[in-house]
Amino acid sequence: MKKQWIVRALSKTLTLASHTRSLCSSTTTSSPSTTFSLKNVTKSNFESALTDLRCLVRDADFVSIDLEMTGVTSAPWRESLECDRFDIRYLKTKDSAEKFAVVQFGVCPFRWDHSKQSFVAHPHNFYIFPRQEIPVDWPSYEFLCQTTSLDFLAKYQFDFNLCIQEGISYLSRGQEDEALRRLQIVYEDELSEMQCNLREARHTPLVRVADVLFTERMKNRISEWRDGLLLHRKGGSKFQESSSDSSQQFQTIFFKMRPALLVNGFTSRQLRLIQLVTEKHFEDLVYIYTHVETSSVQIVYTDSKNDREGLVVYLIETRFCTESTDLMQKEVKDGRRKEAEMKIKAAVGFRHVFDLLSSEQKLIVGHNCFLDIAHIYSKFVGPLPLTAEEFSTSIHKYFPYIIDTKILLNANDVLRPMMKKGSTSLAKAFACVCPEIASGVNGSGLGLKPRVKVEVQVDDMRSSNWNSGAKHEAGYDAFMTGCVFAQACNHLGFDFKLHSPFTNLANDEKLRKHINLLYLSWFSGEIIDLRTGKQTAESSYYNSLKTKYPKIVFSNIALIWGFPLKLKAREIRECISKTFGPLSVTLVYNLDETAVFVQFSKAELVSDFLRLKEILERSNGPISVLHPLSKLLEGGNTRAATYEVYKEICSSPISEVLFADQAEMIGIKWKTEPVGSNAEAETRVGETFIRGDEMNANESDLGKISSMINDLSRGHFRESEIIDSSYPAEAQVSK
C-alpha cells in the first residue's frame, strides 16, 4: 500500500529545469533573438547575487515569489477533502510544509520604469538544499519526497548533483537561536570543568623530585624578592624598578602603581608550580598571567588586605586572569567559540533572502500561495504555530503585505469569466492574461485593454520581448506571477503611469481590499484573512459546489475507521440506514479505503450511533449478531468517534499512509461521547473506561438494544428535519 501511494501522481508536481537552460529574448518580435540565461543562483555565486538583490528589492514596487517542493501531501487522507473544516485545512497545510523540502525558490523584483512606461523584472532562481553545516550537536535534516516527483525532475534533466552539492543551505531564526544556545551551554560546561580541574590540581601533592626541587628554589627566589621590597619600605636602599638578574627570567617592574616581579622563560608546567608556590606561601602576592604569546607572568605585591581585594576586583572587571593555564585554555576555547559562532552565522545562508524581503516590507505577490507562505515560515522562521490565527499573527509581522493573484483573477468581472473557461493554474492564467508576453504559450488573449509592458533584465542584459517557456521553474514561475499581477491590476483600473515610486503599492485603495487574503484551499474556496486568521466570504466557486453536494454540517459527522476492507461506502450507508431510518444518512465520504465520514441528518444521531455501537460490541447475544450494524462491526476492529477526533489525528506529526494505521499509531483506538445521563460508558484515547457494573451479554444488554431499536423505529424523524439524502453515497470531488 505504501509503495502504491509513493508512486501516486501528486496534485502539484515539480518541474525544475536544468541549471544551464538558456532563455531567448529579443528587442522586437521580428528581430533575431538574443540568448541569455535566467539568473540561476547556487552557493558559489550566492554572495554576489545577494548583494545585487538587495538593491533590486529596495527599488522594487513589488516582489513576486514561487517555490518548488519535493511533494505536497504525506498521505492520501491528508489531501484537501470536501469534509475538511477550516482549522483542519490549516493543519494539513502545516503538515505538508513541515514534511517536504523546498528545492527551488524564485524571487522576481518588479520596478516601474517611468522613462519606458514599463516594468523591469529581475527573475532569480535560487537552488536551495538543507544540509548540515553547523558545528554543534544537531540532528540531520530529513524530508519526504515522492518518487513521481523525482521521476519528473529527471525527465526534465534536473541536475540532482547541482542541487545537493551546490544548493544554498539555510537556518531558520529558531534554528540559529537554538544553535547559539547549545554552543553557549557547551562553552560554559567546558569552562566549569576546566576550573574544577584546576582547583583539584592545586591540592595535588608533588611527587616528582624535580618538581619539589623547583618549587623550593622558586619559593626562595620569590621570598628574596619580597624581602627586598619590605626592606626598601622600611627605609633601606632605594628600590630599582628595572633591576633584574643575569638570566633575565626575573625583572622588577610596576603593575598599576604596585611593585611586581615579571617572570619569563618558563614552561607552562613550571609556571603552574610557580603559581602554586605563590598562592600557598605568600598572602600579600597576587599571581597574574598576562601574555599568552611570551608565556610571561607577573607576581604583584599588595601592602594590605584591602589593596589585594581591590586588585582582584580590577582583574575581574578587566578580564585579567590570575591563572596561567586557565587563561591559555580560556583563550583557546574563546577562539573556538568565535569560530563556531562564525560557522553558525555562515550557515544562515538563504535565510538572508527572507530577512531582506521581510526588512524591506515590500508587497509580496504569489499565485495560490498559502502553502508557499507556510513553507517560508517553516524553513526560515521556525516551527509552524498550531492554529491559523497564531500563524497569521506571526507571519504578518514579517510580511505585512501579501497578495494572491488567484484572488485578483476571481475579483475582476472581466477576468473571472475567462478563468472559468479553463484551468486556473499559473501557466493558463499567464497565457490568458499576458498573451503577448507568453508568446510561446497557447492562449486566446483578452484583447480588451492594452497590456502592461514588462521588460526583463539579468545582470547587464535586458529584453522587451523575453520568454523562456520554462514553466514550473521557480524563477520563471515567479516572473509569470508578477506579470499576471501587473495585468490584473490594469484590469482593476490601476494606472501604473500615475504611480509614484515613493508610495507603497499595497496602500492603493483599488488593491487594499485584496491584500492579505489567500486561498487556504482553492478546492474548497475558503479564504483566510492574514490580518485576523479568520475565514472570509466564500468564493463563487465554492457556492457552485453547494448545489451539487449536500451541505457539510460538522456536528452531524461521525468518523468511522478500521471496518472490514470489503465494505464499500454504499454498504456502510445501508447498514446504518436500516437501523436509524432511510433518511438518517445524508452523506458517506471516503477518507481512504480504511475510513469514512458519515453525515447524519441530525446531530443527536451521532451520539445515538456511537452508543449503540458500543452496546452491540459488548454483547454476544443473538440480537447483536443479527443486528444490521453487525456487518460494519465484523472483525472487532471498527472504531468510531466524533469529528473532533479527526482534528486530533490530523494534528499529529505522524503520517501513516492508511488512516486506520494513523489512528492506531498515535494511540486512538476508541473514543465516544458519554452514554446517557448516567454516562454508563465513557471512553478515552487508547483505552476504555466503564462506569457502573461490568456489562456482559445478559438480559439487561438485550433490553437496552431492543429498546433503542424500538425508539429509533417509532417516529424518530420528522419530515421537516430530514435533509435530502438523494446525493451519491461516495461524494468524492476530483482534486
XYZ file of C-alpha atoms in Angstrom:
735
model
C 0.000 0.000 0.000
C 2.806 2.423 0.871
C 4.501 1.649 -2.423
C 1.260 2.330 -4.249
C 0.919 5.700 -2.527
C 4.519 6.741 -3.184
C 4.052 6.378 -6.919
C 0.718 8.193 -6.976
C 0.549 11.297 -9.077
C 0.682 14.452 -6.976
C -1.742 17.289 -7.277
C 1.280 19.541 -7.651
C 4.413 18.029 -9.190
C 7.786 19.573 -9.696
C 9.112 20.782 -12.979
C 12.592 22.049 -12.213
C 14.526 22.913 -15.349
C 18.227 22.399 -15.874
C 20.593 24.879 -14.267
C 22.063 25.675 -17.644
C 18.809 26.145 -19.552
C 19.111 29.241 -21.724
C 16.323 31.698 -22.314
C 15.645 33.526 -25.571
C 14.707 37.153 -25.903
C 14.733 39.905 -28.474
C 14.083 43.601 -28.583
C 11.292 43.173 -31.138
C 9.142 40.243 -32.172
C 10.526 40.019 -35.670
C 14.203 40.642 -34.966
C 16.679 37.783 -34.426
C 16.540 36.530 -30.867
C 19.360 37.040 -28.418
C 20.066 34.444 -25.753
C 20.936 34.919 -22.106
C 20.415 32.730 -19.092
C 17.987 33.125 -16.261
C 19.719 34.291 -13.081
C 20.454 30.908 -11.529
C 21.962 31.175 -8.060
C 23.849 28.494 -6.129
C 26.173 28.741 -3.148
C 29.102 29.580 -5.440
C 27.577 32.889 -6.589
C 25.160 33.487 -3.724
C 27.076 36.300 -2.005
C 27.370 38.426 -5.133
C 23.787 37.687 -6.174
C 22.535 38.635 -2.699
C 24.388 41.958 -2.881
C 22.727 42.770 -6.210
C 19.341 41.559 -4.985
C 19.421 43.948 -2.022
C 19.469 46.917 -4.396
C 16.823 45.421 -6.689
C 14.395 44.686 -3.842
C 14.955 48.111 -2.287
C 13.994 49.802 -5.578
C 11.153 47.380 -6.444
C 7.449 48.226 -6.453
C 6.616 44.621 -5.639
C 8.342 41.242 -5.443
C 6.800 38.053 -6.781
C 7.810 34.656 -5.421
C 7.338 30.987 -6.205
C 8.559 27.772 -4.584
C 9.140 24.261 -5.858
C 8.820 21.478 -3.283
C 9.554 17.777 -3.091
C 5.893 16.941 -2.531
C 2.536 18.138 -1.254
C 0.696 15.529 0.824
C 2.256 12.896 3.067
C -0.732 10.510 2.847
C -3.913 10.277 0.726
C -6.177 11.254 3.618
C -4.054 14.409 4.181
C -5.185 15.805 0.849
C -7.692 18.652 0.956
C -11.064 16.943 1.296
C -14.609 18.203 0.918
C -15.359 17.360 4.556
C -12.379 19.262 5.971
C -13.126 22.107 8.330
C -11.241 25.404 8.138
C -8.930 24.613 11.065
C -8.173 21.156 9.692
C -7.229 22.549 6.289
C -4.621 24.627 8.066
C -3.319 21.553 9.924
C -2.929 19.716 6.619
C -1.044 22.649 5.122
C 1.141 22.723 8.229
C 1.895 19.021 7.860
C 2.921 19.471 4.222
C 5.197 22.432 4.929
C 6.900 20.601 7.792
C 7.493 17.313 5.980
C 8.618 18.330 2.480
C 11.640 20.305 1.347
C 11.915 23.367 -0.869
C 14.500 22.825 -3.596
C 13.998 25.983 -5.642
C 12.975 29.464 -4.559
C 12.032 32.004 -7.202
C 12.336 35.726 -6.453
C 11.484 38.356 -9.045
C 11.567 42.077 -8.134
C 9.453 44.296 -10.419
C 10.270 48.018 -10.788
C 8.209 50.518 -12.776
C 10.381 52.387 -15.278
C 8.675 55.739 -15.922
C 11.021 56.560 -18.800
C 9.914 53.495 -20.778
C 6.433 53.183 -19.259
C 7.031 49.533 -18.445
C 8.006 47.219 -15.642
C 11.527 45.872 -15.403
C 11.605 42.357 -13.956
C 14.681 40.679 -12.470
C 13.942 36.922 -12.173
C 16.191 34.949 -9.808
C 16.181 31.185 -9.482
C 17.766 30.002 -6.215
C 18.719 26.356 -5.729
C 18.489 25.543 -2.025
C 19.241 22.404 -0.022
C 19.049 21.938 3.779
C 22.441 20.385 4.512
C 24.083 20.118 7.936
C 26.582 22.979 8.317
C 26.531 23.981 11.976
C 29.329 22.941 14.408
C 27.112 21.788 17.282
C 25.324 18.557 18.015
C 22.343 18.780 15.688
C 20.013 16.175 14.190
C 20.313 15.520 10.478
C 17.714 17.079 8.225
C 15.001 14.749 6.995
C 12.265 15.390 4.466
C 9.825 13.422 2.336
C 9.983 13.107 -1.406
C 7.645 11.234 -3.753
C 9.183 9.045 -6.449
C 6.853 10.598 -9.014
C 8.458 13.962 -8.322
C 11.972 12.607 -8.737
C 10.979 10.901 -11.969
C 9.521 14.161 -13.262
C 12.699 16.036 -12.358
C 14.831 13.511 -14.190
C 12.574 13.778 -17.222
C 13.376 17.479 -17.433
C 17.132 16.959 -16.942
C 17.174 18.321 -13.442
C 20.726 18.260 -12.072
C 20.395 16.482 -8.734
C 24.130 16.799 -8.027
C 23.921 20.550 -8.514
C 21.021 20.864 -6.077
C 22.591 18.691 -3.381
C 26.198 19.832 -3.711
C 25.725 23.465 -4.745
C 22.302 24.261 -3.325
C 22.303 27.084 -0.763
C 21.774 25.847 2.769
C 19.865 27.769 5.419
C 18.931 28.039 9.074
C 15.642 29.343 10.359
C 15.709 32.039 13.007
C 14.647 29.474 15.550
C 17.419 27.075 14.493
C 20.048 29.807 14.668
C 18.963 30.812 18.180
C 18.935 27.180 19.299
C 22.377 26.509 17.789
C 23.870 29.539 19.585
C 22.184 28.465 22.821
C 23.655 24.971 22.573
C 27.074 26.415 21.779
C 26.893 28.627 24.886
C 25.958 25.644 27.057
C 28.898 23.624 25.731
C 31.247 26.565 26.274
C 30.084 27.154 29.862
C 30.275 23.435 30.683
C 33.847 23.223 29.383
C 34.902 26.291 31.361
C 33.313 24.918 34.516
C 35.060 21.578 34.054
C 38.370 23.316 33.390
C 38.121 25.422 36.553
C 37.190 22.370 38.592
C 40.248 20.529 37.282
C 42.455 23.493 38.154
C 41.145 23.609 41.723
C 41.862 19.923 42.120
C 45.379 20.380 40.757
C 46.216 22.972 43.442
C 45.709 20.449 46.196
C 47.523 17.607 44.475
C 50.783 16.782 46.346
C 54.065 16.987 44.447
C 55.510 13.545 43.743
C 58.319 14.255 41.269
C 61.702 15.107 42.800
C 62.342 17.696 40.074
C 59.076 19.471 40.926
C 59.897 19.511 44.629
C 63.359 20.990 43.989
C 61.992 23.553 41.517
C 59.237 24.757 43.843
C 61.714 25.130 46.731
C 64.051 27.168 44.542
C 61.175 29.381 43.345
C 59.968 29.830 46.900
C 63.410 31.097 47.905
C 63.680 33.385 44.870
C 60.234 34.966 45.397
C 60.846 35.278 49.133
C 64.156 37.039 48.446
C 62.425 39.499 46.098
C 59.599 40.140 48.573
C 62.000 40.648 51.482
C 63.874 43.190 49.391
C 60.635 45.139 48.824
C 59.890 45.210 52.541
C 63.436 46.375 53.294
C 63.037 49.305 50.890
C 59.751 50.264 52.516
C 61.400 50.401 55.937
C 63.957 52.941 54.735
C 66.686 50.805 53.254
C 68.292 51.283 49.834
C 66.226 52.769 47.024
C 64.034 50.328 45.102
C 65.175 49.814 41.500
C 62.271 49.289 39.070
C 64.449 47.937 36.264
C 66.602 45.654 38.346
C 66.935 42.106 37.085
C 69.052 39.064 37.475
C 71.561 37.894 34.892
C 69.253 35.313 33.317
C 66.517 37.912 32.588
C 63.989 35.412 33.929
C 63.052 37.781 36.745
C 62.567 41.504 36.284
C 61.201 44.038 38.776
C 58.537 46.311 37.277
C 55.362 48.114 38.346
C 51.779 46.934 37.755
C 49.173 49.650 38.353
C 51.493 51.541 40.698
C 52.377 48.357 42.591
C 55.766 46.663 42.534
C 55.722 43.400 40.603
C 58.055 40.604 39.590
C 57.928 39.810 35.862
C 58.674 36.148 35.264
C 59.802 34.965 31.794
C 61.186 31.914 30.069
C 59.474 29.078 31.925
C 57.371 26.215 30.631
C 53.659 26.025 31.313
C 54.270 23.309 33.925
C 56.886 25.425 35.658
C 54.551 28.420 35.638
C 51.898 26.287 37.264
C 54.347 25.326 40.015
C 55.294 28.989 40.486
C 51.594 29.825 40.840
C 51.135 27.094 43.453
C 54.107 28.402 45.448
C 52.842 31.994 45.296
C 49.304 31.180 46.387
C 50.395 28.786 49.155
C 53.199 30.740 50.832
C 52.647 34.455 50.114
C 49.337 36.020 51.122
C 50.359 39.512 50.042
C 51.346 38.469 46.494
C 48.950 38.084 43.537
C 49.823 35.905 40.575
C 48.711 37.353 37.203
C 49.116 35.702 33.797
C 49.351 38.487 31.223
C 50.909 37.419 27.921
C 49.967 34.180 26.159
C 52.489 34.649 23.321
C 55.551 35.065 25.607
C 54.293 32.868 28.481
C 55.089 35.629 30.962
C 53.516 36.248 34.353
C 53.613 38.947 36.967
C 53.708 38.470 40.715
C 52.277 41.668 42.189
C 52.883 42.887 45.754
C 49.930 44.287 47.755
C 50.502 46.079 51.033
C 47.156 45.276 52.694
C 44.092 43.076 52.539
C 42.045 45.939 51.084
C 44.703 46.574 48.464
C 44.665 42.896 47.493
C 40.872 42.838 47.236
C 40.897 45.999 45.140
C 43.416 44.448 42.753
C 41.348 41.281 42.412
C 38.239 43.344 41.625
C 40.168 45.229 38.952
C 41.416 41.993 37.420
C 37.902 40.601 37.235
C 36.474 43.754 35.695
C 39.240 43.957 33.095
C 39.144 40.190 32.478
C 42.710 39.567 33.527
C 43.327 36.048 34.666
C 45.137 35.009 37.795
C 45.834 31.549 36.455
C 48.189 30.881 33.565
C 46.831 27.576 32.334
C 43.306 28.861 32.898
C 43.936 31.837 30.641
C 45.612 29.793 27.923
C 42.798 27.273 27.844
C 40.162 30.001 28.058
C 41.661 31.885 25.117
C 41.783 28.692 23.070
C 38.167 27.957 23.924
C 37.158 31.549 23.180
C 38.792 31.238 19.779
C 36.980 28.004 19.054
C 33.730 29.508 20.220
C 34.103 32.524 17.952
C 34.950 30.204 15.056
C 31.842 28.120 15.795
C 29.683 31.257 16.003
C 31.001 32.376 12.616
C 30.102 28.979 11.143
C 26.598 29.257 12.568
C 26.216 32.740 11.106
C 27.515 31.470 7.761
C 25.007 28.592 7.875
C 22.144 31.130 7.866
C 22.601 31.049 4.088
C 19.468 31.577 2.046
C 17.593 32.946 5.038
C 19.332 36.238 4.255
C 16.935 36.497 1.297
C 13.975 36.016 3.632
C 15.402 38.629 6.007
C 15.833 41.003 3.072
C 12.231 40.616 1.893
C 10.981 40.987 5.451
C 13.025 44.083 6.258
C 12.068 45.939 3.067
C 8.322 45.400 3.740
C 7.545 45.236 0.029
C 4.321 43.883 -1.422
C 4.815 40.113 -1.841
C 2.932 38.551 -4.764
C 2.219 34.843 -5.146
C -0.170 32.579 -7.029
C -2.321 30.322 -4.829
C 0.477 30.850 -2.351
C -0.735 29.893 1.131
C 1.323 26.682 1.066
C 4.321 28.697 -0.184
C 3.983 31.124 2.731
C 3.679 28.214 5.183
C 6.888 26.711 3.756
C 8.668 30.055 4.072
C 7.664 30.312 7.731
C 8.661 26.728 8.492
C 12.040 26.975 6.761
C 13.125 30.472 7.761
C 11.254 31.451 10.931
C 10.616 28.327 12.982
C 8.029 25.643 13.770
C 4.597 26.497 12.448
C 2.009 27.547 15.067
C -0.785 25.133 15.938
C -3.613 27.351 14.704
C -4.304 29.500 11.672
C -4.895 32.502 13.921
C -1.477 32.214 15.556
C 0.179 31.668 12.173
C -1.479 34.743 10.672
C -0.453 36.944 13.585
C 3.152 35.801 13.332
C 3.628 35.869 9.541
C 2.006 39.312 9.395
C 4.977 40.678 11.359
C 7.374 39.542 8.631
C 5.230 40.090 5.532
C 2.558 42.739 6.243
C 1.529 42.901 2.565
C 0.825 39.686 0.645
C -1.449 39.367 -2.370
C -2.638 36.240 -4.165
C -3.094 36.611 -7.929
C -5.765 33.938 -7.805
C -7.799 36.235 -5.561
C -7.363 39.094 -8.038
C -8.360 36.980 -11.029
C -11.611 35.982 -9.332
C -12.316 39.521 -8.145
C -12.430 41.029 -11.644
C -15.651 40.830 -13.653
C -13.706 40.620 -16.909
C -11.064 38.114 -15.862
C -13.285 35.789 -13.809
C -15.357 34.517 -16.783
C -12.150 33.921 -18.719
C -10.696 31.852 -15.891
C -13.838 29.724 -15.600
C -13.443 28.510 -19.149
C -10.278 26.625 -18.311
C -7.761 25.787 -15.641
C -6.779 28.453 -13.152
C -3.200 27.209 -12.997
C -0.448 29.796 -13.233
C 0.516 28.738 -16.762
C -3.061 29.040 -18.028
C -3.563 32.366 -16.287
C -0.314 33.658 -17.767
C -1.339 32.586 -21.271
C -4.787 34.135 -20.888
C -3.900 37.391 -19.165
C -0.465 38.014 -20.693
C -0.664 36.542 -24.235
C 1.919 38.875 -25.737
C 4.478 38.146 -23.032
C 3.720 34.428 -23.070
C 4.448 34.217 -26.799
C 5.274 30.551 -26.616
C 2.102 29.580 -24.696
C -1.249 28.953 -26.313
C -3.884 31.427 -25.200
C -6.732 33.350 -26.728
C -5.826 36.644 -25.047
C -8.128 39.245 -23.674
C -7.653 41.981 -26.211
C -9.761 44.337 -24.122
C -7.095 46.610 -22.714
C -3.528 47.417 -23.715
C -1.214 45.125 -21.808
C 1.211 46.358 -19.206
C 4.649 46.183 -20.772
C 7.271 44.110 -18.991
C 10.971 44.015 -19.779
C 13.390 41.502 -18.302
C 16.890 42.291 -17.101
C 19.507 39.771 -15.993
C 22.776 41.423 -14.972
C 23.612 43.812 -17.840
C 21.313 42.174 -20.416
C 17.799 43.484 -20.997
C 14.970 42.499 -23.325
C 11.480 43.803 -24.023
C 10.288 40.506 -25.523
C 11.560 37.756 -23.260
C 10.124 34.319 -22.663
C 11.820 31.064 -21.728
C 8.831 28.751 -21.726
C 10.336 27.103 -18.646
C 7.098 26.824 -16.704
C 7.338 25.496 -13.131
C 10.947 26.543 -12.756
C 10.697 28.666 -9.623
C 12.433 31.736 -11.054
C 10.320 31.760 -14.200
C 7.118 30.999 -12.307
C 7.835 33.994 -10.085
C 8.199 36.077 -13.256
C 4.889 34.776 -14.625
C 3.194 35.519 -11.296
C 4.407 39.122 -11.386
C 3.223 39.568 -14.956
C -0.239 38.203 -14.112
C -0.406 40.571 -11.145
C 0.538 43.605 -13.237
C -2.050 42.808 -15.891
C -4.753 42.003 -13.304
C -4.119 45.368 -11.648
C -4.534 47.004 -15.035
C -7.983 45.430 -15.397
C -8.897 46.506 -11.874
C -8.361 50.095 -13.031
C -4.931 50.704 -11.542
C -2.855 53.062 -13.714
C 0.849 52.417 -13.210
C 1.677 55.536 -15.198
C 0.337 57.594 -12.293
C 2.088 55.517 -9.657
C 4.758 57.283 -7.654
C 7.899 55.252 -6.811
C 7.808 56.786 -3.338
C 4.427 55.290 -2.403
C 3.687 51.752 -1.277
C 1.664 49.902 -3.894
C -0.128 47.986 -1.130
C -1.774 51.189 0.123
C -3.684 51.849 -3.089
C -7.425 51.759 -2.485
C -8.046 49.513 -5.509
C -5.700 46.857 -4.120
C -6.102 47.338 -0.378
C -9.222 45.193 -0.083
C -7.406 42.247 -1.701
C -4.250 42.445 0.419
C -3.573 39.572 2.852
C -6.422 37.441 1.518
C -5.214 33.981 0.491
C -6.947 30.809 -0.546
C -6.490 28.382 2.306
C -7.845 25.840 -0.133
C -8.703 26.587 -3.741
C -10.571 23.297 -3.828
C -12.994 24.445 -1.139
C -12.842 28.144 -1.949
C -12.101 29.015 1.673
C -10.196 32.281 2.041
C -8.097 33.198 5.069
C -7.519 36.793 6.122
C -3.921 37.022 7.354
C -4.794 40.104 9.379
C -7.125 38.090 11.611
C -6.516 34.428 10.850
C -10.251 34.040 10.272
C -12.164 32.664 7.332
C -13.706 35.228 4.977
C -16.533 35.082 2.464
C -16.671 32.026 0.264
C -15.793 32.217 -3.392
C -18.280 31.813 -6.173
C -16.623 28.508 -6.979
C -17.487 27.161 -3.558
C -21.059 28.390 -3.906
C -21.367 26.325 -7.059
C -20.231 23.253 -5.148
C -23.123 23.634 -2.733
C -25.626 22.956 -5.482
C -24.008 19.603 -6.285
C -23.222 18.176 -2.864
C -25.070 18.335 0.466
C -24.040 20.997 2.910
C -21.379 19.791 5.308
C -22.532 20.015 8.938
C -19.539 19.036 11.058
C -21.542 18.414 14.242
C -23.554 15.799 12.323
C -20.493 13.805 11.237
C -19.280 10.520 12.698
C -15.807 9.275 11.815
C -15.580 5.515 11.281
C -12.407 3.539 10.580
C -10.993 0.036 10.842
C -14.068 -1.670 9.328
C -13.659 -4.677 7.004
C -11.939 -3.557 3.806
C -14.504 -5.359 1.669
C -17.188 -2.853 2.735
C -17.978 -0.060 0.300
C -19.483 3.316 1.140
C -22.860 2.212 -0.207
C -22.898 -0.837 2.075
C -21.935 1.253 5.125
C -24.780 3.602 4.346
C -27.217 0.679 4.104
C -26.104 -0.779 7.455
C -26.718 2.497 9.251
C -29.913 3.396 7.389
C -31.529 0.052 8.261
C -31.063 0.936 11.926
C -31.738 4.669 12.043
C -34.078 5.078 9.102
C -33.760 5.532 5.333
C -33.248 9.294 5.583
C -30.883 9.258 8.544
C -27.694 9.459 6.467
C -27.117 12.348 4.069
C -23.552 11.618 3.043
C -20.902 8.911 3.210
C -17.474 10.260 2.289
C -14.339 8.140 1.889
C -11.146 9.408 3.524
C -9.388 6.363 2.155
C -10.109 2.630 1.937
C -9.952 2.267 5.728
C -12.056 5.238 6.906
C -15.227 7.171 6.082
C -17.168 10.187 7.243
C -20.869 9.515 7.800
C -23.001 12.643 7.963
C -26.303 12.134 9.755
C -29.401 14.239 9.255
C -29.337 15.332 12.915
C -26.523 15.864 15.402
C -28.054 13.655 18.089
C -27.880 10.668 15.755
C -24.092 10.774 16.052
C -24.219 10.078 19.789
C -27.028 7.515 19.256
C -24.868 5.670 16.747
C -21.791 5.706 18.983
C -23.807 4.492 21.960
C -25.494 1.685 20.033
C -22.176 0.600 18.518
C -20.648 0.350 21.967
C -23.521 -1.675 23.410
C -23.508 -4.085 20.476
C -19.789 -4.692 20.799
C -20.170 -5.620 24.480
C -22.928 -8.095 23.805
C -22.648 -11.595 22.366
C -26.399 -12.227 22.222
C -28.440 -13.122 19.131
C -29.694 -9.571 18.653
C -26.171 -8.181 18.335
C -25.206 -10.914 15.873
C -28.254 -10.374 13.676
C -28.286 -6.593 14.009
C -27.851 -4.565 10.749
C -24.695 -2.947 12.184
C -23.031 -6.328 12.706
C -21.721 -6.221 9.153
C -19.984 -2.927 9.902
C -18.624 -4.198 13.232
C -17.390 -7.512 11.887
C -13.877 -8.379 12.992
C -13.955 -6.281 16.149
C -11.597 -3.588 14.788
C -14.166 -0.967 13.806
C -13.666 2.348 15.598
C -15.898 5.399 15.624
C -15.692 8.908 17.005
C -16.916 12.442 16.620
C -15.439 14.923 14.170
C -13.175 16.442 16.836
C -11.141 13.235 16.973
C -10.376 13.753 13.271
C -8.764 17.063 14.186
C -6.724 15.356 16.887
C -5.453 12.796 14.369
C -4.628 15.490 11.788
C -2.666 17.408 14.441
C -0.179 14.581 14.860
C 3.233 14.887 13.158
C 3.000 11.197 12.306
C 1.786 10.358 8.804
C 0.868 6.765 8.162
C -0.370 6.047 4.658
C -3.649 4.500 5.824
C -5.904 6.463 8.145
C -6.647 3.429 10.341
C -2.908 2.896 10.841
C -2.511 6.592 11.666
C -5.156 6.421 14.393
C -3.583 3.270 15.796
C -0.080 4.764 15.716
C -0.987 7.816 17.794
C -2.917 5.712 20.289
C -6.511 6.491 19.326
C -8.271 3.143 19.361
C -11.646 4.135 20.738
C -13.370 7.376 21.550
C -17.047 8.160 22.070
C -19.235 10.601 23.914
C -20.521 9.502 27.365
C -23.593 7.318 27.031
C -26.782 8.726 28.534
C -27.172 10.885 31.596
C -25.554 8.271 33.815
C -22.564 8.020 31.452
C -22.722 4.213 31.615
C -19.914 4.018 29.083
C -17.124 6.528 28.900
C -14.165 6.053 26.621
C -10.862 7.823 26.280
C -7.882 7.784 23.930
C -6.196 4.413 23.862
C -8.358 2.648 26.486
C -11.942 2.156 27.599
C -13.400 3.075 30.991
C -16.762 1.645 32.092
C -18.780 3.222 34.891
C -21.032 1.011 36.975
C -21.155 -2.773 36.820
C -19.345 -4.665 34.094
C -21.693 -5.166 31.135
C -21.897 -8.721 29.848
C -24.189 -10.396 27.391
C -27.146 -10.518 29.740
C -30.800 -9.606 29.671
C -30.034 -6.003 30.589
C -27.955 -5.565 27.452
C -30.511 -7.206 25.245
C -33.175 -4.965 26.718
C -31.153 -1.878 26.010
C -30.618 -2.904 22.408
C -34.273 -3.743 21.838
C -35.417 -0.516 23.473
C -33.068 1.586 21.389
C -34.125 -0.091 18.156
C -37.807 0.450 19.018
C -37.154 4.118 19.808
C -35.399 4.604 16.511
C -38.163 2.927 14.547
C -41.005 4.951 16.113
C -41.238 8.448 14.709
C -37.638 9.306 15.470
C -37.571 11.550 12.401
C -39.862 14.360 11.449
C -40.291 15.212 7.808
C -39.162 18.794 8.339
C -35.913 17.746 9.974
C -34.697 15.471 7.202
C -32.023 16.727 4.829
C -32.364 15.376 1.316
C -30.182 12.282 1.014
C -30.581 11.668 -2.672
C -26.935 12.570 -3.322
C -24.408 9.897 -4.313
C -23.095 7.992 -1.321
C -19.474 8.267 -2.371
C -19.236 12.032 -2.712
C -15.638 12.457 -3.786
C -14.677 15.606 -5.644
C -11.833 15.442 -8.120
C -8.797 17.422 -6.986
